[in-house]
PDB file of C-alpha atoms in Angstrom:
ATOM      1  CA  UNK A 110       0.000   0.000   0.000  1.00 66.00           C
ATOM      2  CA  UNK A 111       2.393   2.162   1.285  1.00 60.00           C
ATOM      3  CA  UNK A 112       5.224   2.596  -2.385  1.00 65.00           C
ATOM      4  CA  UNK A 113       2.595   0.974  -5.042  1.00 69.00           C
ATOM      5  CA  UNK A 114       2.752  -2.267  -7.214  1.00 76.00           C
ATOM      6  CA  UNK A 115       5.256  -1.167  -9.025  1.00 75.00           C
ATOM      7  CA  UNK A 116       7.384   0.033  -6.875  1.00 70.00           C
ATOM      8  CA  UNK A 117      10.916  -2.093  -7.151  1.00 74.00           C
ATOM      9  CA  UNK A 118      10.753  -3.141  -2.976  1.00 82.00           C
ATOM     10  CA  UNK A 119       7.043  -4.149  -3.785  1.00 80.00           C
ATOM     11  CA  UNK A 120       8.237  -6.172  -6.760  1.00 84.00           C
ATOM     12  CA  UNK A 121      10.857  -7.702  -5.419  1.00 85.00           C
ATOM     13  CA  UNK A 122       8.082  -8.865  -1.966  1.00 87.00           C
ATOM     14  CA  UNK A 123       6.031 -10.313  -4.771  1.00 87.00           C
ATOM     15  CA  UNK A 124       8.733 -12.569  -6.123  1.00 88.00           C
ATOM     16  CA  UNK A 125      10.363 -13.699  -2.199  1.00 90.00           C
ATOM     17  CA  UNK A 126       6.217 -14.747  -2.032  1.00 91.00           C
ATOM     18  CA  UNK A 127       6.073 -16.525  -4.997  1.00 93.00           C
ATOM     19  CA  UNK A 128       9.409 -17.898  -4.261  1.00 91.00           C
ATOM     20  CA  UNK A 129       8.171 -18.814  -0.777  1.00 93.00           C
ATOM     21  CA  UNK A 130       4.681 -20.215  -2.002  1.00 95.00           C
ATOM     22  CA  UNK A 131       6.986 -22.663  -4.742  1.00 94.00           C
ATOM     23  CA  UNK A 132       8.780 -24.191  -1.851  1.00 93.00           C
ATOM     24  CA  UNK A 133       5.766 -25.031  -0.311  1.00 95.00           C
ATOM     25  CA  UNK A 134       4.367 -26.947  -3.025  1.00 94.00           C
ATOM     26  CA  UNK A 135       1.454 -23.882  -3.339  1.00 96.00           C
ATOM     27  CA  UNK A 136       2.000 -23.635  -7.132  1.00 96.00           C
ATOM     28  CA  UNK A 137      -1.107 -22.143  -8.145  1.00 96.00           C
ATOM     29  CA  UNK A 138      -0.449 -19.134  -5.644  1.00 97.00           C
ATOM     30  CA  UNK A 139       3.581 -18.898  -7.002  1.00 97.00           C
ATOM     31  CA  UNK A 140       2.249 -18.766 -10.301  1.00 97.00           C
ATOM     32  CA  UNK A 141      -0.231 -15.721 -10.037  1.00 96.00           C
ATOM     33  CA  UNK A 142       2.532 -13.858  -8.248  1.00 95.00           C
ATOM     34  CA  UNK A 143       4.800 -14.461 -11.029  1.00 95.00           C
ATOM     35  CA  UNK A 144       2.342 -13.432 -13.814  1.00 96.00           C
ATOM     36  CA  UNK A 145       1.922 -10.775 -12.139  1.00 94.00           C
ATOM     37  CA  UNK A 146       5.327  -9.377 -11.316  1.00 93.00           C
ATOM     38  CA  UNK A 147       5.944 -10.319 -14.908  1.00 95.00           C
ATOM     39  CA  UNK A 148       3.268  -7.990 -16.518  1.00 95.00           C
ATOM     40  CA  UNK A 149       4.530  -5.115 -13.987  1.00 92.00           C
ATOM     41  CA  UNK A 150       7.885  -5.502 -15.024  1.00 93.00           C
ATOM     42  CA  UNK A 151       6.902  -5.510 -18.310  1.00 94.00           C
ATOM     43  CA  UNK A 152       5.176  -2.643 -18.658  1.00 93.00           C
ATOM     44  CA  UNK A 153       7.479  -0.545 -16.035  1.00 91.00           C
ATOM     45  CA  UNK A 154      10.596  -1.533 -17.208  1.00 91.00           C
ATOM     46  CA  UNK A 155      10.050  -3.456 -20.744  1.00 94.00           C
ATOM     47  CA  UNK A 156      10.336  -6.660 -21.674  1.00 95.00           C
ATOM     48  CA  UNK A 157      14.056  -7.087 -22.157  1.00 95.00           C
ATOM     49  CA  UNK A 158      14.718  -5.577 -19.112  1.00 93.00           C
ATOM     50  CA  UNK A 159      17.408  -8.061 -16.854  1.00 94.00           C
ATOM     51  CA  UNK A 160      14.868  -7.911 -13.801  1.00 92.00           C
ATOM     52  CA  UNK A 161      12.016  -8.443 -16.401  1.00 94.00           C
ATOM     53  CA  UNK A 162      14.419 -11.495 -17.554  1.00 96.00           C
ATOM     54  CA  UNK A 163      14.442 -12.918 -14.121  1.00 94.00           C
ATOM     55  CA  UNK A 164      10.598 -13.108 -13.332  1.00 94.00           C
ATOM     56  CA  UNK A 165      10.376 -14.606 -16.629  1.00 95.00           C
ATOM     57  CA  UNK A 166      12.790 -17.693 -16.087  1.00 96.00           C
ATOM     58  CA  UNK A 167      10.734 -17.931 -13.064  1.00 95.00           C
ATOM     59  CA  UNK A 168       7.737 -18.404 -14.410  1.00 96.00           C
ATOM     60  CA  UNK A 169       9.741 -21.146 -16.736  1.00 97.00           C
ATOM     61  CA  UNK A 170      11.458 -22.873 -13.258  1.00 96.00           C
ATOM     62  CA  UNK A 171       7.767 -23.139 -11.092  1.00 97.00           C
ATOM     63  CA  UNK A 172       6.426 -24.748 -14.344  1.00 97.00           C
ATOM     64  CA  UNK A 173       9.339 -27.115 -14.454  1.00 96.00           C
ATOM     65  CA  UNK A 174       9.007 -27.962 -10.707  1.00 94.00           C
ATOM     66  CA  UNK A 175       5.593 -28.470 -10.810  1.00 96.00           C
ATOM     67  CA  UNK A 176       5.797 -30.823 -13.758  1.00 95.00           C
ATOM     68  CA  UNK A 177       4.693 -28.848 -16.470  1.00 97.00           C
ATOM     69  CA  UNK A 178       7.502 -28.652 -18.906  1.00 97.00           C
ATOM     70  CA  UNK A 179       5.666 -27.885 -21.847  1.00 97.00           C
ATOM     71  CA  UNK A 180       4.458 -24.784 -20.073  1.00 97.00           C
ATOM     72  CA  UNK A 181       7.889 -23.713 -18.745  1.00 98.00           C
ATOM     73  CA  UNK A 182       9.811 -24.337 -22.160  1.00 98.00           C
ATOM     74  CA  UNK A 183       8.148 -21.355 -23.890  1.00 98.00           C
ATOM     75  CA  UNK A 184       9.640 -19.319 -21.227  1.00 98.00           C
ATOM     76  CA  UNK A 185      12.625 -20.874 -20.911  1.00 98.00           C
ATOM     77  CA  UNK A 186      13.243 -20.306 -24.457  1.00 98.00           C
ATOM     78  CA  UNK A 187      12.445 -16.595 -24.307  1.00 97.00           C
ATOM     79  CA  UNK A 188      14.981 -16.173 -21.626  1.00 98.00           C
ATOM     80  CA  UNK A 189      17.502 -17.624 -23.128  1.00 98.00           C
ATOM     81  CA  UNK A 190      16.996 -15.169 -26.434  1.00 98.00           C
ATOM     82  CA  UNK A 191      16.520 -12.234 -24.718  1.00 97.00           C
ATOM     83  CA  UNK A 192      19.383 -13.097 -22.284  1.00 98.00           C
ATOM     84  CA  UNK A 193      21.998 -13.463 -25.332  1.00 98.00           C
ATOM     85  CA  UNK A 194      20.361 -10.350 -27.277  1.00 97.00           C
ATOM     86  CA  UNK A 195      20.561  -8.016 -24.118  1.00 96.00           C
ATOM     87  CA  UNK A 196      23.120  -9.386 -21.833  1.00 96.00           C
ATOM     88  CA  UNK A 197      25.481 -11.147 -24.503  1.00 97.00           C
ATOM     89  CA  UNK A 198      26.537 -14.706 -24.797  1.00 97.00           C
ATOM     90  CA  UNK A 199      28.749 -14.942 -21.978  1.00 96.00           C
ATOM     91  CA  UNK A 200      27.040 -13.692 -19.091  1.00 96.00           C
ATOM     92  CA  UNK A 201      26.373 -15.659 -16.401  1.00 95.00           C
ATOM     93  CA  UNK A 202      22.639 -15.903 -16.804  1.00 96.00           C
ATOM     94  CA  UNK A 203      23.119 -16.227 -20.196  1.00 97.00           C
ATOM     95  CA  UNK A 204      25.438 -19.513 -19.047  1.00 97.00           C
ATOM     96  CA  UNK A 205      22.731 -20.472 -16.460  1.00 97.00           C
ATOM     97  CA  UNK A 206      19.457 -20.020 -18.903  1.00 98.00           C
ATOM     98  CA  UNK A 207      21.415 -22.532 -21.438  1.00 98.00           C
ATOM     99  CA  UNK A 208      21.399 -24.800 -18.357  1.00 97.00           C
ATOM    100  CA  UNK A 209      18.204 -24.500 -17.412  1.00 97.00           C
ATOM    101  CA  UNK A 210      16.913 -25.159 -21.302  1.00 98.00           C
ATOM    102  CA  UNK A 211      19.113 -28.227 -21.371  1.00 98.00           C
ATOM    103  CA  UNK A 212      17.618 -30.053 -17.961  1.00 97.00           C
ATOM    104  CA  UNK A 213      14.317 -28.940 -19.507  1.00 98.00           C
ATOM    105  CA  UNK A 214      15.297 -31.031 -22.640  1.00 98.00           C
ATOM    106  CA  UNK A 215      16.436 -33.819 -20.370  1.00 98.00           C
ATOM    107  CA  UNK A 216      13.229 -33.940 -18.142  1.00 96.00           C
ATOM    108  CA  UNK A 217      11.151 -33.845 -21.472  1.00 97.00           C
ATOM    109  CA  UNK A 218      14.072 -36.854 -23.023  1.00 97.00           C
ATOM    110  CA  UNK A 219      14.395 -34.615 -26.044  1.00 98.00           C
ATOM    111  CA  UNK A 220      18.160 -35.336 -25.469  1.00 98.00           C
ATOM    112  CA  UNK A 221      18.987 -34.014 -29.350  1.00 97.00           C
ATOM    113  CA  UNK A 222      17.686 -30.370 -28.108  1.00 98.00           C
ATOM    114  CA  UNK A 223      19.747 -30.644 -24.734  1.00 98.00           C
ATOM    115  CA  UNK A 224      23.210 -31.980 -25.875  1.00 98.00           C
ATOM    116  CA  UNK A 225      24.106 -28.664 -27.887  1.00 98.00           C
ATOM    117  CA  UNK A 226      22.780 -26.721 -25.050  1.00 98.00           C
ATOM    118  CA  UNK A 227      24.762 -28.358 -22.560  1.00 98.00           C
ATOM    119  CA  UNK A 228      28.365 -28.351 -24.637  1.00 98.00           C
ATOM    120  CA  UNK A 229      27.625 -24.557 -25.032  1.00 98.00           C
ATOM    121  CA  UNK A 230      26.988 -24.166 -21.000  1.00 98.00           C
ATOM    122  CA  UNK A 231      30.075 -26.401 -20.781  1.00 98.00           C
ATOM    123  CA  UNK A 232      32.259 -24.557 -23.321  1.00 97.00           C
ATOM    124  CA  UNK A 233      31.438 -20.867 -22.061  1.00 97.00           C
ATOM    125  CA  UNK A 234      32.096 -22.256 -18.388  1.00 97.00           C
ATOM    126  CA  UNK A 235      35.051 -23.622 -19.123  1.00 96.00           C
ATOM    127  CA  UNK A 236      36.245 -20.575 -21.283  1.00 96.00           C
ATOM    128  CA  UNK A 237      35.322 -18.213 -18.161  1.00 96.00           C
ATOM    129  CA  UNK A 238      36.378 -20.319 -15.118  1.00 95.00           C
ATOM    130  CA  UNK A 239      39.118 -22.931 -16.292  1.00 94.00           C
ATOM    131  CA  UNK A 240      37.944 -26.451 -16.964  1.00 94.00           C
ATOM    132  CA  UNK A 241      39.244 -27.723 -13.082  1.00 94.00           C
ATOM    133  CA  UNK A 242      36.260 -25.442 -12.203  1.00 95.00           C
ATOM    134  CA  UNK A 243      33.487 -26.613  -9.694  1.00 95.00           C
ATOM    135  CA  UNK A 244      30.972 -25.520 -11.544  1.00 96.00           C
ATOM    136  CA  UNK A 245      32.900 -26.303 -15.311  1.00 96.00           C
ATOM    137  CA  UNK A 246      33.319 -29.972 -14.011  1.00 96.00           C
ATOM    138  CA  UNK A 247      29.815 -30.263 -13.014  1.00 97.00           C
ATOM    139  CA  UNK A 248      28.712 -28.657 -16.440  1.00 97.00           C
ATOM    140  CA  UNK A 249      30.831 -31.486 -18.384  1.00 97.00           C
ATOM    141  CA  UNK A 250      29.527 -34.278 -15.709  1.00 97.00           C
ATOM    142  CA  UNK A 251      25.881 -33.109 -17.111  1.00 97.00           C
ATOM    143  CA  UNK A 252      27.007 -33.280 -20.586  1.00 97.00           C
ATOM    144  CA  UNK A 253      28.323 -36.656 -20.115  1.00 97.00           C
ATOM    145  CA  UNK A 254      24.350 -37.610 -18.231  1.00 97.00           C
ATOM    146  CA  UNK A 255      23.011 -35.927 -21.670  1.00 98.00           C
ATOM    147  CA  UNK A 256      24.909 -38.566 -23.692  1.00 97.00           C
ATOM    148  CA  UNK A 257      24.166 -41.651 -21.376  1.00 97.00           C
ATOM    149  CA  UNK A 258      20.417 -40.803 -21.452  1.00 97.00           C
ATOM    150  CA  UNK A 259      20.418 -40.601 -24.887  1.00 96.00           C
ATOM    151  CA  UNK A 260      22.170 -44.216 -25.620  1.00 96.00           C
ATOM    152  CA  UNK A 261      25.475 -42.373 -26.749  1.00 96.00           C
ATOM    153  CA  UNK A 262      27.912 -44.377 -24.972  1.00 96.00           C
ATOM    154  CA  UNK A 263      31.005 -43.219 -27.712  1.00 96.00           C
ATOM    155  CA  UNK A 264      30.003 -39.621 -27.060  1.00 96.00           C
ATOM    156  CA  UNK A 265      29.820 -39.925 -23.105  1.00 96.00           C
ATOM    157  CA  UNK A 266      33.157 -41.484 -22.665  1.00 96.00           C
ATOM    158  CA  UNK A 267      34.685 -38.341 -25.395  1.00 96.00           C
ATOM    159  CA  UNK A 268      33.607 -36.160 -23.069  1.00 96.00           C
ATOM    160  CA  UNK A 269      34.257 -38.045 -19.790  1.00 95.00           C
ATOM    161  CA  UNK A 270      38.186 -38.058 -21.145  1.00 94.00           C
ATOM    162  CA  UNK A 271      38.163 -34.663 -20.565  1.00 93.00           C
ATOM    163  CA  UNK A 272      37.066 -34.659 -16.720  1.00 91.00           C
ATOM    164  CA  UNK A 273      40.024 -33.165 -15.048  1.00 88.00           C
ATOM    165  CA  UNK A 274      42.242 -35.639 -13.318  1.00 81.00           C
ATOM    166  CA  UNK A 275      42.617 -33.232 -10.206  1.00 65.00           C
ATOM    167  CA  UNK A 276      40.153 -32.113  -7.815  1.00 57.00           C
ATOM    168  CA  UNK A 277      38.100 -29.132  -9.127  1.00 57.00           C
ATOM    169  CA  UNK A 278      38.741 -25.766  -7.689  1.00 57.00           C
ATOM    170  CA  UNK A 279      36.061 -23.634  -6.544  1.00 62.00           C
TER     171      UNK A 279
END
């Protein structure tokens, strides 16, 4: 009441609510408090917007959690553009969006749709971080997954040759 709905302290209350009511299994409330932060963003800030970016891979992660991953692909996908248009390729939500596409994939066992994704999330981690990276050896131990899941036994153990022989580095 007190700064408005689209005030960015109200917005950001709407999203910790929705984030709150998706823990708790209370999709159906998360969702309308996503929407709505979405349109708000939207119109307030426009619709590439990085903030406007967020509540829309949120809208794309509740629908993946709740096991609806036709509905969360659209937005998935849309993040992932938007993300590469406004914040470039290399960003790190650019990086995480081509993640979260890829599980998507994975979930859905469209596996030819996920393995580019995930040698792309692997390559720009690896470029950024070093390939002895936490987070670049968990990328490439995903990428392998992609392959097994798939039936792509020659392709897994390319990649798994590559797994550093060290322990990774945070």
């Amino acid at each position: 009441r007190a700064l408005g709905n689209e005030h960015p302290k109200t917005l950001a209350s709407m999203n910790a609510m929705a984030v709150l009511y998706k823990r708790q299994g209370r999709f159906d409330a998360a969702e309308a408090l996503y929407l709505e932060t979405l349109e708000i963003k939207r119109r307030v800030l426009g619709p590439d917007n990085p903030a406007t970016l967020v509540s829309l891979n949120n809208l794309g992660t509740l629908y993946a959690t709740a096991g609806r991953p036709a509905a969360a692909e659209p937005y998935f996908v849309q993040t992932l553009a938007a993300r590469r248009r406004v914040l470039g390729d290399n960003h790190p939500l650019t990086v995480s969006s081509l993640r979260n596409l890829a599980e998507l994939y994975v979930l859905m066992r469209r596996y030819d749709e996920a393995a580019p994704l995930a040698v792309e999330h692997y390559e720009r981690l690896a470029a950024a971080r070093g390939v002895e990276h936490a987070d670049t050896c968990k990328a490439l131990e995903f990428l392998i997954g992609v392959h097994e899941a798939a039936g792509q036994p020659d392709l897994a153990a390319q990649w798994r040759a590559k797994l550093p022989t060290s322990q990774p580095t945070e």
